[in-house]
Coordinates of C-alpha atoms and ligand atoms in Angstrom, one line a residue:
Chain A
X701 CA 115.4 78.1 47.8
X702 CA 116.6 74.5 49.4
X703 CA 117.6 71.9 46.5
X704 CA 119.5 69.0 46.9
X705 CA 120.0 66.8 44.0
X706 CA 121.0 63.1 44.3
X707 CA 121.9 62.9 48.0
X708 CA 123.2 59.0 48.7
X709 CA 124.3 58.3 51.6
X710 CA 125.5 54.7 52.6
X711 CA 126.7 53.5 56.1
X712 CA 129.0 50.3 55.0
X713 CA 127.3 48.7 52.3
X714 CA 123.7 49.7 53.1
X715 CA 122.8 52.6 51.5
X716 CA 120.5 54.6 53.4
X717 CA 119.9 57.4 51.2
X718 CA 119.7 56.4 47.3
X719 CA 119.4 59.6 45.5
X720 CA 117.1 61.8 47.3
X721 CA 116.1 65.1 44.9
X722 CA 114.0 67.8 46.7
X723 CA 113.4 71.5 46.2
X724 CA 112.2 73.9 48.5
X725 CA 110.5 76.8 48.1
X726 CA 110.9 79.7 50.0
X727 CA 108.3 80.0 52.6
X728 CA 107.4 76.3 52.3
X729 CA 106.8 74.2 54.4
X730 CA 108.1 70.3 54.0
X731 CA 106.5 67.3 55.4
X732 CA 108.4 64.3 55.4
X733 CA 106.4 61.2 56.2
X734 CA 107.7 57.5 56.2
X735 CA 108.1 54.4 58.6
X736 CA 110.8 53.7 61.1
X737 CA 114.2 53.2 59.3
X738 CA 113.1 54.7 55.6
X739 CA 116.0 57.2 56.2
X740 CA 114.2 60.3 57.2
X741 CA 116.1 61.4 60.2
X742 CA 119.8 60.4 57.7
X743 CA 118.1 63.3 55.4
X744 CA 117.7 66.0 57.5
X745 CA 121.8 64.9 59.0
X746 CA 122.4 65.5 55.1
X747 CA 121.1 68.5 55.0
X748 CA 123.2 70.2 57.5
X749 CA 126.1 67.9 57.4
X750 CA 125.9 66.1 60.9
X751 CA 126.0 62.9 58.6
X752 CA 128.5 63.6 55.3
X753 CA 126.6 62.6 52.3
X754 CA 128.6 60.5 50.1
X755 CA 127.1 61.9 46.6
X756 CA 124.8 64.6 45.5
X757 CA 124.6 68.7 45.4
X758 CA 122.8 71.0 48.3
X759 CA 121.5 74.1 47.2
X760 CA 120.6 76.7 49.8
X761 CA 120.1 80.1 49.1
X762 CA 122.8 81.3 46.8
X763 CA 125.4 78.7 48.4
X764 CA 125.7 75.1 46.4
X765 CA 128.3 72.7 47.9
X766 CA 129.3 69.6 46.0
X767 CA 128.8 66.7 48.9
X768 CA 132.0 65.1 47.9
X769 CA 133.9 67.8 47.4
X770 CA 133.0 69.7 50.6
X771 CA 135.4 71.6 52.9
X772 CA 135.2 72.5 56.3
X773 CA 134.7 75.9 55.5
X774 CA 131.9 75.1 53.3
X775 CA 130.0 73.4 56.1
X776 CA 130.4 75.8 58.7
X777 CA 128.8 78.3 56.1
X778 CA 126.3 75.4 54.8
X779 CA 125.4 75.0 58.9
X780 CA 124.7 78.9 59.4
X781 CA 122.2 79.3 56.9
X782 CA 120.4 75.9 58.9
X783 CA 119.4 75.4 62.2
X784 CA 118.3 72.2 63.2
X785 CA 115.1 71.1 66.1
X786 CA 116.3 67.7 67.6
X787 CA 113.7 65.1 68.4
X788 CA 115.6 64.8 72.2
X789 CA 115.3 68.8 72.4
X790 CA 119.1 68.8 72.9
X791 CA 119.7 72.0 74.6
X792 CA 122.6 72.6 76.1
X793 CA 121.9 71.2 79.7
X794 CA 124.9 73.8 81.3
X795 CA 122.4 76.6 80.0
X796 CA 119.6 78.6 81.0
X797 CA 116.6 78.8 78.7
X798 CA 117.8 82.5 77.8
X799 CA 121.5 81.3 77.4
X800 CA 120.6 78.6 75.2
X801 CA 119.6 80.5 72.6
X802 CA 122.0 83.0 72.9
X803 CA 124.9 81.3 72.5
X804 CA 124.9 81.0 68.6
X805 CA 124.2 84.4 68.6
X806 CA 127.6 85.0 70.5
X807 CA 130.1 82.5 69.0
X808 CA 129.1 82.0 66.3
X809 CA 127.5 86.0 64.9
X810 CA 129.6 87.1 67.3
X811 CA 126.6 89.5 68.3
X812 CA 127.2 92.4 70.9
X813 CA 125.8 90.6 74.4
X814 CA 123.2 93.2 75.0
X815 CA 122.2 92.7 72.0
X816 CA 122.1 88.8 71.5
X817 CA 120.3 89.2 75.0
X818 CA 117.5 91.0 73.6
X819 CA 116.4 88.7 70.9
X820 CA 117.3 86.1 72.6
X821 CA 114.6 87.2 75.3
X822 CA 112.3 88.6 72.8
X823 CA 112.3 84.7 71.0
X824 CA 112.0 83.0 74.4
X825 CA 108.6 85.4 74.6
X826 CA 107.3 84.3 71.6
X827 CA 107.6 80.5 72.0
X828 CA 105.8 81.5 75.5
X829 CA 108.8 81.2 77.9
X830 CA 109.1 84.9 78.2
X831 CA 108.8 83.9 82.2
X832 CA 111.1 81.2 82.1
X833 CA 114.5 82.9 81.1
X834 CA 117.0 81.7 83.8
X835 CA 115.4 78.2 84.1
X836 CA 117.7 74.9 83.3
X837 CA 116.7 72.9 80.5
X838 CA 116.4 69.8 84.0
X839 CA 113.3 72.2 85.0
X840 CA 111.9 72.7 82.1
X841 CA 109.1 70.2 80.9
X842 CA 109.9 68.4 77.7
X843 CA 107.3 70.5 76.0
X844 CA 109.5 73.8 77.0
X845 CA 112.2 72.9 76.3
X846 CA 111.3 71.7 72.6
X847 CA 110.3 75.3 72.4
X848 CA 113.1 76.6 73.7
X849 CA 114.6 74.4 71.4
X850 CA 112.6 76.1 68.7
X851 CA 114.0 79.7 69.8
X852 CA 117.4 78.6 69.5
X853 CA 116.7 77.9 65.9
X854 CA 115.0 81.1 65.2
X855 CA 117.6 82.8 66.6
X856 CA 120.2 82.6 63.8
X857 CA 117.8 83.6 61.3
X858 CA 118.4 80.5 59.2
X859 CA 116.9 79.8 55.5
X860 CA 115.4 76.4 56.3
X861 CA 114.6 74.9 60.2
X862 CA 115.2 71.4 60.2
X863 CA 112.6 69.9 62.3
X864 CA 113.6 65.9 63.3
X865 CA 110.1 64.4 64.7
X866 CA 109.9 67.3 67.2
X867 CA 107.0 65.9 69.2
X868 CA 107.8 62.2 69.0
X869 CA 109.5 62.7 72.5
X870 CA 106.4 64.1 74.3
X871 CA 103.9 63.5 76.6
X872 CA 101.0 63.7 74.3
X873 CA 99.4 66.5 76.3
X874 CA 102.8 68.9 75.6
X875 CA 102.9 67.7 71.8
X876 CA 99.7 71.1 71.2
X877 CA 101.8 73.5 72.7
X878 CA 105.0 72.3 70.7
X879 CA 103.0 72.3 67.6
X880 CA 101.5 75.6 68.0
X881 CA 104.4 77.3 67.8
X882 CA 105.4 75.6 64.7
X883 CA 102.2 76.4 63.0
X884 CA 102.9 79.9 64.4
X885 CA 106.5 80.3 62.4
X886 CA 105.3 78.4 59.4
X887 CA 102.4 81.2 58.9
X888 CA 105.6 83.7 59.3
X889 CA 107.1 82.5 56.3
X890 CA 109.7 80.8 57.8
X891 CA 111.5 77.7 55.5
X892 CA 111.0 73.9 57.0
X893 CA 111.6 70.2 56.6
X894 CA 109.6 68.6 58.9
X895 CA 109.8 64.6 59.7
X896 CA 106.8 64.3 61.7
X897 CA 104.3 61.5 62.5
X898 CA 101.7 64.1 63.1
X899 CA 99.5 63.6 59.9
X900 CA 96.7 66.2 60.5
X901 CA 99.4 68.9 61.5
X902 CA 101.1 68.3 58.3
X903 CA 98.1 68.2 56.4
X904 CA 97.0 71.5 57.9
X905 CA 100.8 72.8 57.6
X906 CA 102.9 71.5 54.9
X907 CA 102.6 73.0 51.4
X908 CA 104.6 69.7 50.0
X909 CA 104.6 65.9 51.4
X910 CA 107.3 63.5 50.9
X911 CA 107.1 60.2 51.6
X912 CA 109.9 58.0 51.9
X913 CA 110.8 54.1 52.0
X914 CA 114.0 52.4 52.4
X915 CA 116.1 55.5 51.1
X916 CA 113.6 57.1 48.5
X917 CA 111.1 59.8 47.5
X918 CA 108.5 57.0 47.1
X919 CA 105.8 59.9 46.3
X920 CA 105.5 63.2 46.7
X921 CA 102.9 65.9 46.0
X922 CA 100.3 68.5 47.9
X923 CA 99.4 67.1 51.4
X924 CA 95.8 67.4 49.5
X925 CA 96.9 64.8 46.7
X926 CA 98.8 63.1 49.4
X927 CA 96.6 61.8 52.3
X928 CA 93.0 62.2 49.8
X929 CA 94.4 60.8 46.3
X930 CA 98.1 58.8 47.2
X931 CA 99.0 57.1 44.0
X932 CA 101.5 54.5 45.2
X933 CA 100.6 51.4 47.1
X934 CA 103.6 51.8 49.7
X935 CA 102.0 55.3 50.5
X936 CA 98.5 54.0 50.9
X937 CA 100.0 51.2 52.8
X938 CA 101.9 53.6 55.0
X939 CA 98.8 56.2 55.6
X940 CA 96.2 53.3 56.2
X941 CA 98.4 52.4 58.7
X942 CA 99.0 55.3 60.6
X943 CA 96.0 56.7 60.3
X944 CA 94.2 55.9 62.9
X945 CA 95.9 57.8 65.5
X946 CA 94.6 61.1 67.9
X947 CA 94.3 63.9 66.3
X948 CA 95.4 67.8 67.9
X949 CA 93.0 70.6 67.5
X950 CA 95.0 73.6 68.2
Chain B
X217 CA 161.2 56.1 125.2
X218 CA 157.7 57.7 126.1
X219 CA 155.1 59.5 123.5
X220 CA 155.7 62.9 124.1
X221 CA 152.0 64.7 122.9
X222 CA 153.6 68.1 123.4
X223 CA 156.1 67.4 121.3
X224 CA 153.3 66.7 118.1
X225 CA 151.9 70.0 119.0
X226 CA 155.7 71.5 118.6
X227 CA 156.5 69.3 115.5
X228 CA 153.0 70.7 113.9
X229 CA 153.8 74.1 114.1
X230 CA 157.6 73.5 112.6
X231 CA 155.6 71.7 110.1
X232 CA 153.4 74.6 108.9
X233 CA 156.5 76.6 106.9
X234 CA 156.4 73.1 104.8
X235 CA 153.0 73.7 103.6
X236 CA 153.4 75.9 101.4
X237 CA 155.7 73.8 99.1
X238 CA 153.4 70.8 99.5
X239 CA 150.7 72.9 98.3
X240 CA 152.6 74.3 95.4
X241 CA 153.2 71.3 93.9
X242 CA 149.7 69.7 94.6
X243 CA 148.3 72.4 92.7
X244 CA 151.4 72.3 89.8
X245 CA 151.2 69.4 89.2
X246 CA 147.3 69.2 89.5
X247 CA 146.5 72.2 87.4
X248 CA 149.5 71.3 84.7
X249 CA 148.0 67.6 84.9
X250 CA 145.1 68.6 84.2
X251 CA 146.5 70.4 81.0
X252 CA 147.7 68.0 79.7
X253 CA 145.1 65.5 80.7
X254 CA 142.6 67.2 78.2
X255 CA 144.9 67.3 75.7
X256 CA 145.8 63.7 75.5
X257 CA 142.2 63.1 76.5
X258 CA 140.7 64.9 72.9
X259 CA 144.1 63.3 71.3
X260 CA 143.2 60.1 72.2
X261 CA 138.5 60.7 71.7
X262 CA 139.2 62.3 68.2
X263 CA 142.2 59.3 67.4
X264 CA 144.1 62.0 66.1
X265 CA 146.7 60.3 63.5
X266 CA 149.9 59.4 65.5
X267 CA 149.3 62.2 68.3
X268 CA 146.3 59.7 69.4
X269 CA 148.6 57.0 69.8
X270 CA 151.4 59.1 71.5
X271 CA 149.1 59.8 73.9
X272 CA 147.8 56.1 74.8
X273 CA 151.0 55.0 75.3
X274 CA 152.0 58.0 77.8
X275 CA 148.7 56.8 79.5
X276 CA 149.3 53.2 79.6
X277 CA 153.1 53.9 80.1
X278 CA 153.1 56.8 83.5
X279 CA 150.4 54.3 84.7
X280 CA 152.0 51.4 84.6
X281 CA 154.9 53.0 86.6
X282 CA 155.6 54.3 89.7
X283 CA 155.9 57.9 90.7
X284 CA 158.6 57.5 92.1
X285 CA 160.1 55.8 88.9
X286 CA 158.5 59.3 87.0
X287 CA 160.9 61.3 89.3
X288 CA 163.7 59.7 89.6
X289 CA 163.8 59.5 85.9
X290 CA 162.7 63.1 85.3
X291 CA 165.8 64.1 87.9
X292 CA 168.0 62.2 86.3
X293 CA 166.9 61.8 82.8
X294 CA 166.3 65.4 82.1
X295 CA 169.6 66.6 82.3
X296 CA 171.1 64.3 79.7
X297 CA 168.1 65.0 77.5
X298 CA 168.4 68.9 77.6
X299 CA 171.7 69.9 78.0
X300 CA 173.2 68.9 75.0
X301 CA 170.6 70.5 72.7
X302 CA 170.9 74.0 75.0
X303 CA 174.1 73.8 74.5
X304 CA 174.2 72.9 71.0
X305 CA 171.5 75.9 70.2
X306 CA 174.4 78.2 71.9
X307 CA 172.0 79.4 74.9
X308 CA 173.3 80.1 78.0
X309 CA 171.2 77.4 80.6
X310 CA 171.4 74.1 82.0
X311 CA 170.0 71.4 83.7
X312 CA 171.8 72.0 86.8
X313 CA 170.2 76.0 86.7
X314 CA 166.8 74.0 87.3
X315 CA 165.8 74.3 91.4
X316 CA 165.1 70.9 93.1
X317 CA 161.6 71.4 93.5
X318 CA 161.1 71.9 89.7
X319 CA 162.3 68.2 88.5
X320 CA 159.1 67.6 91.5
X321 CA 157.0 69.8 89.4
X322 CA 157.8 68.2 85.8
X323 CA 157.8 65.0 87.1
X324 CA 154.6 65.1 89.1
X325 CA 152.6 67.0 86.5
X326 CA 153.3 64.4 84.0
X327 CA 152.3 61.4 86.5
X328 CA 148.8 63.7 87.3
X329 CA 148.4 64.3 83.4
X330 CA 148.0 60.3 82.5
X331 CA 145.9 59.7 85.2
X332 CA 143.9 63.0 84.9
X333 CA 143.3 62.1 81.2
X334 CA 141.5 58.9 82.0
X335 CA 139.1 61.5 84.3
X336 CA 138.6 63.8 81.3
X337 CA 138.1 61.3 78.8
X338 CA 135.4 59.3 81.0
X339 CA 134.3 63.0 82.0
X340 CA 133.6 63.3 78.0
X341 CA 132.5 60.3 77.0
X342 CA 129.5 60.9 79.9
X343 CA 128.3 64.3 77.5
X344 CA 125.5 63.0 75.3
X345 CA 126.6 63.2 71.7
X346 CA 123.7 65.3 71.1
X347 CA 125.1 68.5 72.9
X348 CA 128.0 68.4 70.5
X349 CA 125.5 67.8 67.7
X350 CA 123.4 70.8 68.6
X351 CA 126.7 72.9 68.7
X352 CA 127.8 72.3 65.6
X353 CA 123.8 72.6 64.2
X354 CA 123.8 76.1 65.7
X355 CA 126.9 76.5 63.2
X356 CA 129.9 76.1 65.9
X357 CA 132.9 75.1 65.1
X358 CA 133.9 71.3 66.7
X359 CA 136.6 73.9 68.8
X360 CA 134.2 75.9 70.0
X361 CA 131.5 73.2 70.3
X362 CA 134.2 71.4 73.1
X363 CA 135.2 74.5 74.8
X364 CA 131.8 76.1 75.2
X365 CA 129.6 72.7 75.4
X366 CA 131.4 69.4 76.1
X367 CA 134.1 70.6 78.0
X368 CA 132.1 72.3 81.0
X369 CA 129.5 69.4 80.9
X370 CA 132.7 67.0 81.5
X371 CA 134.6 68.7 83.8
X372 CA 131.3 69.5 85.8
X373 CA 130.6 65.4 85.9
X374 CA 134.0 64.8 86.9
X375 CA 134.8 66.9 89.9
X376 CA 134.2 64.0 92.3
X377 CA 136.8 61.8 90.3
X378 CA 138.9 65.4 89.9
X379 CA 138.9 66.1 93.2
X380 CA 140.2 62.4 94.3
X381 CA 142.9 62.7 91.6
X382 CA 144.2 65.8 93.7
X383 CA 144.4 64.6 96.8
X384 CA 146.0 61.8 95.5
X385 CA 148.7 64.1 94.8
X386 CA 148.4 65.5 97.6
X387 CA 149.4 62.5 99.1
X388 CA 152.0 61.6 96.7
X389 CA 153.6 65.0 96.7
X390 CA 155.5 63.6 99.7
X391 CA 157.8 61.7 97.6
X392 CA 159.3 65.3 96.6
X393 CA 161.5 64.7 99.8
X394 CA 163.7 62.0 97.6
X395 CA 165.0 65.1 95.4
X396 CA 165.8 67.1 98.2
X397 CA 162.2 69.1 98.1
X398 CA 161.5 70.1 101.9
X399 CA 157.9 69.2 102.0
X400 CA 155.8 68.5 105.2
X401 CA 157.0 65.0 105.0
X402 CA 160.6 65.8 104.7
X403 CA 160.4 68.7 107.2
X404 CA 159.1 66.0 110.0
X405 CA 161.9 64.2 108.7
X406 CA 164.0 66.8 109.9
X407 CA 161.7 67.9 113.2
X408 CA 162.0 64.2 113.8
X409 CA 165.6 63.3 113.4
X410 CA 167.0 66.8 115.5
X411 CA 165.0 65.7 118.2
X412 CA 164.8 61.7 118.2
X413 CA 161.3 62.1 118.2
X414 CA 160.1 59.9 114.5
X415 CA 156.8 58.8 116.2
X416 CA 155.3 62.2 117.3
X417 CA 156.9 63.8 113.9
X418 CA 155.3 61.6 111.2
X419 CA 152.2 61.8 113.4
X420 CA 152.0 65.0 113.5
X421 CA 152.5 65.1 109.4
X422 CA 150.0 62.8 109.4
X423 CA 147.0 65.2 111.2
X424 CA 148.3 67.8 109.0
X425 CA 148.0 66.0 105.8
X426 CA 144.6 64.5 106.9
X427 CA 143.2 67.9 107.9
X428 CA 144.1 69.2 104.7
X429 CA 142.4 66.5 102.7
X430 CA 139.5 67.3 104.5
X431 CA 139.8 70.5 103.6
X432 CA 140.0 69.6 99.9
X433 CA 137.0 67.4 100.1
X434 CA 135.1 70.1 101.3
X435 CA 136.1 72.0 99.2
X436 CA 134.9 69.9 95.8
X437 CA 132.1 69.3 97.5
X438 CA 131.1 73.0 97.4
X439 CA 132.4 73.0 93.8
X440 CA 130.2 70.5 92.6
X441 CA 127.5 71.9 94.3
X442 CA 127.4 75.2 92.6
X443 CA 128.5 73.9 89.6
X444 CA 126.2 71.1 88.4
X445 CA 123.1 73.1 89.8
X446 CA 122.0 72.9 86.5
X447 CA 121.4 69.0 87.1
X448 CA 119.3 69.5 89.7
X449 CA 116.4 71.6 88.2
X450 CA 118.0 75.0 89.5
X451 CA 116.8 78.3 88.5
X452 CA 120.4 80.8 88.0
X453 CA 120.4 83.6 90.3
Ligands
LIG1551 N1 125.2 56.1 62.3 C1 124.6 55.0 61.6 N2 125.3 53.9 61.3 C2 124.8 52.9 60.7 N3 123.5 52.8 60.3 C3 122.7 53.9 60.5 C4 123.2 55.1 61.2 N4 122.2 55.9 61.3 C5 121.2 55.4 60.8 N5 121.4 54.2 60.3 C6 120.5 53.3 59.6 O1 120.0 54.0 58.5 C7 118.6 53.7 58.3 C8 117.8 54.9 58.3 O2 117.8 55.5 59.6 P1 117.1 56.8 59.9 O3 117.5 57.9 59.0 O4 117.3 57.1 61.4 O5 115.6 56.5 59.6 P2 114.3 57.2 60.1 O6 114.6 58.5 60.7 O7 113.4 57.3 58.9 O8 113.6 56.3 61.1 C9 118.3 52.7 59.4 O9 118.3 51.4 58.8 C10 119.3 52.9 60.4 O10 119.6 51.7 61.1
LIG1552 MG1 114.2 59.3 62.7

């Protein structure tokens, strides 16, 4: 289970994040919807420490840190039970497909080569790259390397895959194959928080739907009650508005 | 008095037992430089409390200064700054125990190391921050994140500015001659001034300085090649 519990997080005097209280489920799958700026991308930062939150409690698994309080120990344990799926794919560019995704696996499990070679290969398969091991992320299309991307998150068998908009950088013909996969790992079970402007993937996906403005949980609820039945204005607002936009059939 | 051109072909070959010590303390000073370049490179990224500042002012300082300065204070700076603590801590070395050509190593890798760290630092600040960010969300450690991930990306982006640093010492490894150091320049010194023959000498220094930056540029050039494949859309074999 993922819980964090008044998460605030300022950046001077703005204060991006004002108390945001979530639980996770295991297995579930987390939409978070809202529009440019509402602090989406700050919260997902939060979760695995890339941005220190300045108040609030994280709960994953059977490790709570206090946000305040935190140590560098506790994020380097808070970070291994995360992995994290960057909008810009982020792979390590000095990497092949196949390195890529074992390199946590070696510095960080410190997992026998052979072995972290293996997986590593046997993820790249799944995500469809099985054919693309030694390939730089420079010749890989962006839709590739997101899933490569994707594999690297798997790898480390984390509780909860942070995914940060994970299409939004696509050609819109590679967002399917990118989406697929996802929708493939969320029907394994697999924990996520996903920001994502793709409404009928997280309507088919999610099992919970936030949706955030200027540093809250304006609403939340089933992505049923959500996009058929929202209840607050700035939702409907939000939804009307992005609405009309293509759909995927996978 | 007439050029003699059998005498550069002579002076050239009394040349090539200097190489050697010209090439030692290129690669000294260039691999100890580049030591300490990183170093005071993270110092100064990271603005490490106090260390951070140290190591702007070294930069500003070695740069705003001569080499020759560096050495001539290293030869005779280092002496008064050492031996009284060595011989205060009751141990049994001194200054003077130190061979010429070492003051040329100190010296010369302090010089490389402040202008080697402006190289690193630009080499680092080129890495998108997201490669560091997906280090540490992979659960690395920043240490590890830098060694594995930023560093290689940075050094591989700054082997044209790396390779240009060197044979800057290259060239500047000459002024080894003022301690004494019998380098190629101070050996045509010597092939020059047995023979009254300066011209053909220096000349002959000369070819065999600019052949040897050639080499070096070749060299880097193959470097970069194999090393920033990953740039270009490669495939690894
Ligand atoms: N490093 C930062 N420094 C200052 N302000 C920031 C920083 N990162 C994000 N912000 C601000 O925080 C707000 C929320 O940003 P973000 O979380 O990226 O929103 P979203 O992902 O929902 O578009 C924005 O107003 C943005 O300008
Ligand atoms: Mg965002």
């Amino acid at each position: 289970m993922i819980k964090l519990s008044g998460i605030r997080k300022k950046y001077g005097h703005h204060e991006v994040l004002q108390g945001i209280d979530a639980t996770v489920q295991k297995g579930e799958v987390v939409a978070i919807l809202g529009p440019s700026g509402s602090g989406k991308t700050t919260l997902l930062r939060c979760v695995n420490f890339l941005e220190r939150p300045n108040e609030g409690e994280l709960t994953i698994g059977d490790f709570t840190i206090q946000c305040k309080r935190a140590r560098k120990q506790d994020i380097y344990t808070l970070r291994r039970k995360t992995a994290m799926v960057f909008q810009q794919y982020n792979l390590f560019r000095h990497k092949t497909a196949l390195e890529n995704v074992m390199e946590g696996l070696l510095v960080v499990q410190k997992m026998p080569r052979d072995q972290a070679r293996e997986r590593s290969a046997q993820l790249l398969d799944k995500v469809g790259l099985g054919k693309k091991l030694d390939a730089y992320p420079s010749a890989l299309s962006g839709g590739q390397q997101q899933r490569v991307g994707i594999a690297r998150a798997l790898a480390g068998n984390p509780e909860v895959i942070l995914f940060d908009e994970p299409t939004s950088a696509l050609d819109p013909e590679l967002v399917g194959e990118v989406l697929a996969v996802i929708r493939t790992i969320a029907r394994e079970g697999i924990t996520m928080m996903i920001v994502t402007h793709e409404m009928s993937f997280a309507q088919d996906v999610a099992t919970q739907v936030l949706f955030m403005d200027e540093g809250v949980v304006v609403e939340r609820g089933t992505p049923r009650e959500m996009f058929s039945d929202p209840k607050e204005e700035r939702t409907r607002r939000f939804l009307k508005r992005i609405a009309p936009e293509p759909i995927y059939h996978i | 008095m007439n050029l003699d051109p059998g005498f550069i072909w002579t002076a050239l070959r009394s040349l090539l037992q200097a190489v050697p010590t010209t090439l030692a303390i290129t690669a000294v000073s260039s691999l100890c430089g580049l030591l300490l370049g990183t170093v005071t490179a993270l110092l100064r990224i990271y603005r490490v409390p106090l260390l951070g500042q140290a190591s702007s002012a070294y930069v500003t300082f070695i740069r705003g200064t001569p080499m020759l300065t560096h050495l001539l204070l290293i030869y005779f700076g280092l002496p008064l700054l050492i031996d009284g603590p060595l011989a205060g801590a009751g141990l049994p070395v001194r200054s003077a125990m130190i061979p010429m050509i070492g003051f040329a190593y100190i010296a010369f890798s302090i010089t490389a190391g402040a202008y080697l760290s402006e190289v690193v630092r630009a080499g680092i600040q080129a890495v998108d921050r997201g490669q560091m960010e997906a280090g540490l969300a992979v659960g690395m450690t920043t240490g590890q994140a830098l060694r594995r991930i930023v560093l290689p990306q940075a050094m591989a982006a700054s082997v044209p500015n790396l390779s240009n640093s060197v044979i800057g010492m290259l060239h500047a490894s000459s002024l080894a001659f003022t301690v004494s150091v019998v380098d190629i320049n101070a050996q045509a010194q010597i092939v020059a001034s047995t023979n009254w023959r300066y011209f053909e000498a220096y000349l002959a220094a000369a070819i065999l300085y600019w052949g040897m930056t050639l080499a070096l540029e070749r060299l880097a050039a193959l470097v970069e090649r194999r090393i920033s494949l990953y740039n270009r859309g490669g495939v690894s074999s």
